[in-house]
N, C-alpha and C. Protein backbone atom coordinates (compact mmCIF):
# COMPACT_ATOMS: atom_id res chain seq x y z
N MET A 1 62.65 -133.88 133.29
CA MET A 1 63.98 -133.29 133.30
C MET A 1 63.86 -131.78 133.49
N GLN A 2 64.70 -131.24 134.38
CA GLN A 2 64.69 -129.82 134.68
C GLN A 2 65.74 -129.11 133.83
N ILE A 3 65.37 -127.96 133.27
CA ILE A 3 66.29 -127.17 132.45
C ILE A 3 66.73 -125.95 133.25
N LEU A 4 68.03 -125.73 133.29
CA LEU A 4 68.59 -124.60 134.02
C LEU A 4 68.82 -123.46 133.03
N THR A 5 68.29 -122.32 133.33
CA THR A 5 68.46 -121.15 132.48
C THR A 5 69.33 -120.14 133.20
N LEU A 6 70.36 -119.68 132.54
CA LEU A 6 71.27 -118.69 133.12
C LEU A 6 70.97 -117.33 132.51
N GLU A 7 71.03 -116.32 133.33
CA GLU A 7 70.82 -114.96 132.87
C GLU A 7 72.14 -114.21 133.02
N TYR A 8 72.58 -113.57 131.95
CA TYR A 8 73.81 -112.81 131.98
C TYR A 8 73.49 -111.35 132.22
N LYS A 9 74.22 -110.75 133.11
CA LYS A 9 74.07 -109.33 133.39
C LYS A 9 75.41 -108.66 133.21
N MET A 10 75.36 -107.45 132.72
CA MET A 10 76.59 -106.68 132.56
C MET A 10 77.03 -106.14 133.91
N ILE A 11 78.28 -106.28 134.19
CA ILE A 11 78.86 -105.73 135.41
C ILE A 11 79.81 -104.62 134.98
N ASN A 12 79.56 -103.45 135.48
CA ASN A 12 80.41 -102.31 135.14
C ASN A 12 81.71 -102.39 135.93
N ASP A 13 82.77 -101.91 135.31
CA ASP A 13 84.06 -101.83 136.00
C ASP A 13 83.94 -100.81 137.13
N PHE A 14 84.60 -101.12 138.24
CA PHE A 14 84.62 -100.20 139.36
C PHE A 14 85.52 -99.03 139.02
N ASP A 15 85.06 -97.82 139.25
CA ASP A 15 85.83 -96.61 138.97
C ASP A 15 85.99 -95.81 140.26
N ILE A 16 87.14 -95.93 140.89
CA ILE A 16 87.41 -95.27 142.18
C ILE A 16 87.30 -93.76 142.06
N SER A 17 87.56 -93.22 140.89
CA SER A 17 87.56 -91.76 140.74
C SER A 17 86.20 -91.15 141.04
N GLN A 18 85.14 -91.93 140.97
CA GLN A 18 83.80 -91.44 141.28
C GLN A 18 83.65 -91.12 142.78
N TYR A 19 84.50 -91.69 143.61
CA TYR A 19 84.38 -91.54 145.05
C TYR A 19 85.41 -90.58 145.65
N LEU A 20 86.28 -90.07 144.83
CA LEU A 20 87.36 -89.20 145.32
C LEU A 20 86.93 -87.75 145.19
N ASP A 21 85.95 -87.37 146.00
CA ASP A 21 85.32 -86.06 145.85
C ASP A 21 85.64 -85.07 146.97
N SER A 22 86.57 -85.42 147.84
CA SER A 22 86.98 -84.50 148.90
C SER A 22 88.44 -84.72 149.23
N LYS A 23 89.06 -83.71 149.84
CA LYS A 23 90.46 -83.84 150.25
C LYS A 23 90.63 -84.99 151.24
N GLU A 24 89.65 -85.18 152.11
CA GLU A 24 89.72 -86.24 153.10
C GLU A 24 89.70 -87.62 152.44
N MET A 25 88.83 -87.80 151.45
CA MET A 25 88.76 -89.09 150.74
C MET A 25 90.06 -89.34 149.97
N ILE A 26 90.57 -88.31 149.35
CA ILE A 26 91.82 -88.43 148.59
C ILE A 26 92.96 -88.79 149.53
N ALA A 27 93.04 -88.10 150.68
CA ALA A 27 94.12 -88.37 151.64
C ALA A 27 94.02 -89.79 152.18
N GLU A 28 92.82 -90.25 152.49
CA GLU A 28 92.65 -91.61 153.01
C GLU A 28 93.02 -92.65 151.95
N TYR A 29 92.59 -92.42 150.74
CA TYR A 29 92.92 -93.33 149.63
C TYR A 29 94.43 -93.43 149.44
N LEU A 30 95.10 -92.28 149.38
CA LEU A 30 96.55 -92.28 149.22
C LEU A 30 97.25 -92.94 150.40
N SER A 31 96.75 -92.72 151.60
CA SER A 31 97.35 -93.34 152.79
C SER A 31 97.28 -94.85 152.70
N GLN A 32 96.15 -95.37 152.27
CA GLN A 32 96.00 -96.82 152.12
C GLN A 32 96.94 -97.37 151.07
N VAL A 33 97.07 -96.67 149.95
CA VAL A 33 97.96 -97.13 148.88
C VAL A 33 99.41 -97.06 149.33
N LEU A 34 99.78 -95.98 150.01
CA LEU A 34 101.16 -95.84 150.50
C LEU A 34 101.51 -96.93 151.50
N GLU A 35 100.54 -97.32 152.30
CA GLU A 35 100.76 -98.37 153.30
C GLU A 35 101.17 -99.69 152.65
N ASP A 36 100.65 -99.94 151.45
CA ASP A 36 100.98 -101.17 150.73
C ASP A 36 102.40 -101.15 150.18
N GLY A 37 102.96 -99.96 149.94
CA GLY A 37 104.34 -99.84 149.50
C GLY A 37 104.59 -100.18 148.03
N ASP A 38 103.56 -100.18 147.22
CA ASP A 38 103.70 -100.51 145.80
C ASP A 38 103.72 -99.22 144.97
N MET A 39 104.88 -98.91 144.38
CA MET A 39 105.03 -97.66 143.62
C MET A 39 104.08 -97.59 142.44
N ASN A 40 103.90 -98.69 141.73
CA ASN A 40 102.97 -98.68 140.59
C ASN A 40 101.54 -98.41 141.04
N ALA A 41 101.16 -98.96 142.18
CA ALA A 41 99.82 -98.71 142.71
C ALA A 41 99.68 -97.24 143.10
N LEU A 42 100.74 -96.66 143.66
CA LEU A 42 100.71 -95.25 144.03
C LEU A 42 100.53 -94.37 142.79
N LEU A 43 101.29 -94.64 141.76
CA LEU A 43 101.18 -93.84 140.54
C LEU A 43 99.79 -94.00 139.90
N SER A 44 99.26 -95.20 139.93
CA SER A 44 97.90 -95.41 139.42
C SER A 44 96.89 -94.63 140.25
N ALA A 45 97.07 -94.66 141.55
CA ALA A 45 96.16 -93.94 142.45
C ALA A 45 96.18 -92.44 142.16
N ILE A 46 97.36 -91.89 141.96
CA ILE A 46 97.47 -90.46 141.64
C ILE A 46 96.78 -90.18 140.31
N GLY A 47 96.93 -91.09 139.36
CA GLY A 47 96.24 -90.94 138.07
C GLY A 47 94.73 -90.96 138.23
N TYR A 48 94.21 -91.84 139.09
CA TYR A 48 92.76 -91.89 139.34
C TYR A 48 92.27 -90.59 139.98
N ILE A 49 93.06 -90.08 140.90
CA ILE A 49 92.68 -88.83 141.56
C ILE A 49 92.68 -87.68 140.55
N ALA A 50 93.70 -87.65 139.69
CA ALA A 50 93.75 -86.62 138.65
C ALA A 50 92.53 -86.72 137.74
N LYS A 51 92.13 -87.93 137.43
CA LYS A 51 90.92 -88.13 136.61
C LYS A 51 89.70 -87.59 137.34
N ALA A 52 89.62 -87.84 138.64
CA ALA A 52 88.49 -87.36 139.44
C ALA A 52 88.46 -85.83 139.49
N LYS A 53 89.62 -85.22 139.60
CA LYS A 53 89.71 -83.77 139.66
C LYS A 53 89.51 -83.13 138.28
N GLY A 54 89.81 -83.89 137.25
CA GLY A 54 89.78 -83.38 135.88
C GLY A 54 91.19 -83.12 135.43
N MET A 55 91.63 -83.89 134.46
CA MET A 55 93.02 -83.80 134.01
C MET A 55 93.35 -82.40 133.50
N SER A 56 92.39 -81.73 132.87
CA SER A 56 92.62 -80.36 132.40
C SER A 56 92.87 -79.41 133.55
N GLN A 57 92.11 -79.58 134.64
CA GLN A 57 92.29 -78.72 135.81
C GLN A 57 93.64 -78.99 136.48
N VAL A 58 94.03 -80.25 136.58
CA VAL A 58 95.32 -80.60 137.17
C VAL A 58 96.44 -80.02 136.30
N SER A 59 96.27 -80.10 135.00
CA SER A 59 97.25 -79.53 134.07
C SER A 59 97.40 -78.03 134.30
N LYS A 60 96.28 -77.35 134.43
CA LYS A 60 96.28 -75.91 134.66
C LYS A 60 96.93 -75.58 136.01
N ASP A 61 96.60 -76.34 137.05
CA ASP A 61 97.13 -76.09 138.39
C ASP A 61 98.62 -76.35 138.52
N THR A 62 99.13 -77.31 137.74
CA THR A 62 100.53 -77.70 137.86
C THR A 62 101.44 -77.08 136.80
N GLY A 63 100.85 -76.63 135.71
CA GLY A 63 101.65 -76.12 134.60
C GLY A 63 102.21 -77.23 133.72
N LEU A 64 101.76 -78.45 133.96
CA LEU A 64 102.19 -79.60 133.16
C LEU A 64 101.17 -79.87 132.07
N GLY A 65 101.62 -80.35 130.93
CA GLY A 65 100.72 -80.66 129.82
C GLY A 65 99.78 -81.82 130.16
N ARG A 66 98.55 -81.71 129.69
CA ARG A 66 97.55 -82.75 129.97
C ARG A 66 98.01 -84.10 129.45
N GLU A 67 98.54 -84.13 128.23
CA GLU A 67 99.01 -85.39 127.64
C GLU A 67 100.16 -85.98 128.43
N SER A 68 101.05 -85.10 128.90
CA SER A 68 102.20 -85.60 129.67
C SER A 68 101.73 -86.14 131.02
N LEU A 69 100.65 -85.59 131.58
CA LEU A 69 100.11 -86.12 132.83
C LEU A 69 99.59 -87.54 132.64
N TYR A 70 98.90 -87.77 131.53
CA TYR A 70 98.41 -89.13 131.25
C TYR A 70 99.59 -90.10 131.16
N LYS A 71 100.66 -89.69 130.49
CA LYS A 71 101.84 -90.55 130.35
C LYS A 71 102.56 -90.73 131.69
N THR A 72 102.61 -89.66 132.47
CA THR A 72 103.30 -89.69 133.75
C THR A 72 102.73 -90.75 134.68
N PHE A 73 101.40 -90.91 134.67
CA PHE A 73 100.77 -91.83 135.60
C PHE A 73 100.25 -93.11 134.94
N ALA A 74 100.79 -93.38 133.76
CA ALA A 74 100.46 -94.64 133.08
C ALA A 74 101.27 -95.77 133.71
N LYS A 75 100.76 -96.97 133.58
CA LYS A 75 101.44 -98.15 134.13
C LYS A 75 102.85 -98.26 133.56
N GLY A 76 103.81 -98.49 134.45
CA GLY A 76 105.20 -98.68 134.03
C GLY A 76 106.00 -97.40 133.89
N SER A 77 105.39 -96.25 134.18
CA SER A 77 106.12 -94.98 134.06
C SER A 77 107.02 -94.77 135.27
N SER A 78 107.97 -93.87 135.11
CA SER A 78 108.89 -93.52 136.20
C SER A 78 109.00 -92.01 136.29
N PRO A 79 107.98 -91.36 136.83
CA PRO A 79 108.00 -89.89 136.87
C PRO A 79 109.01 -89.36 137.88
N LYS A 80 109.42 -88.12 137.66
CA LYS A 80 110.31 -87.45 138.61
C LYS A 80 109.52 -87.13 139.88
N PHE A 81 110.22 -87.13 140.99
CA PHE A 81 109.58 -86.88 142.28
C PHE A 81 108.95 -85.49 142.32
N ASP A 82 109.63 -84.49 141.72
CA ASP A 82 109.06 -83.13 141.75
C ASP A 82 107.76 -83.06 140.96
N THR A 83 107.61 -83.87 139.93
CA THR A 83 106.36 -83.92 139.18
C THR A 83 105.25 -84.50 140.05
N VAL A 84 105.56 -85.57 140.76
CA VAL A 84 104.59 -86.19 141.66
C VAL A 84 104.17 -85.19 142.74
N LEU A 85 105.12 -84.46 143.30
CA LEU A 85 104.80 -83.47 144.33
C LEU A 85 103.93 -82.34 143.79
N LYS A 86 104.21 -81.88 142.59
CA LYS A 86 103.39 -80.83 141.98
C LYS A 86 101.94 -81.29 141.87
N VAL A 87 101.77 -82.52 141.42
CA VAL A 87 100.42 -83.05 141.24
C VAL A 87 99.74 -83.23 142.59
N LEU A 88 100.45 -83.79 143.56
CA LEU A 88 99.87 -83.95 144.90
C LEU A 88 99.47 -82.60 145.49
N ASN A 89 100.33 -81.59 145.31
CA ASN A 89 100.01 -80.25 145.81
C ASN A 89 98.76 -79.70 145.14
N SER A 90 98.57 -80.02 143.87
CA SER A 90 97.37 -79.53 143.17
C SER A 90 96.10 -80.18 143.73
N PHE A 91 96.24 -81.33 144.39
CA PHE A 91 95.10 -82.00 145.03
C PHE A 91 94.82 -81.41 146.41
N GLY A 92 95.76 -80.59 146.92
CA GLY A 92 95.64 -80.08 148.27
C GLY A 92 96.09 -81.09 149.30
N VAL A 93 96.96 -82.00 148.89
CA VAL A 93 97.44 -83.08 149.75
C VAL A 93 98.94 -82.91 149.95
N LYS A 94 99.39 -83.11 151.17
CA LYS A 94 100.81 -83.03 151.50
C LYS A 94 101.27 -84.40 152.01
N LEU A 95 102.52 -84.76 151.71
CA LEU A 95 103.11 -85.96 152.26
C LEU A 95 103.67 -85.65 153.64
N LYS A 96 103.55 -86.61 154.55
CA LYS A 96 104.04 -86.40 155.91
C LYS A 96 104.72 -87.69 156.38
N ALA A 97 105.93 -87.54 156.89
CA ALA A 97 106.64 -88.69 157.45
C ALA A 97 106.32 -88.78 158.94
N ILE A 98 106.00 -89.99 159.38
CA ILE A 98 105.70 -90.22 160.80
C ILE A 98 106.58 -91.34 161.32
N ALA A 99 107.19 -91.11 162.47
CA ALA A 99 108.05 -92.13 163.07
C ALA A 99 107.30 -92.87 164.16
């Protein structure tokens, strides 16, 4: 009789913020998320980018409190558009409408 032995390995969670290290990567990531049209995904994406940039730095650049930034981009939040624009501007990213 043959005995099957299974080996368990830890799999780390994927953290996109590790790869968001340039304006080009950030712009491409946001473009892909915007294409899907999911507002919650967009807010999460902005939160990941803020994490990659450093929430303290984003807070300093925008004049918004660090704690309020965490709440702003938490799941289920409904931030004001001007807040979202301030944060996007702090990333060096602009929104552009194309017809």
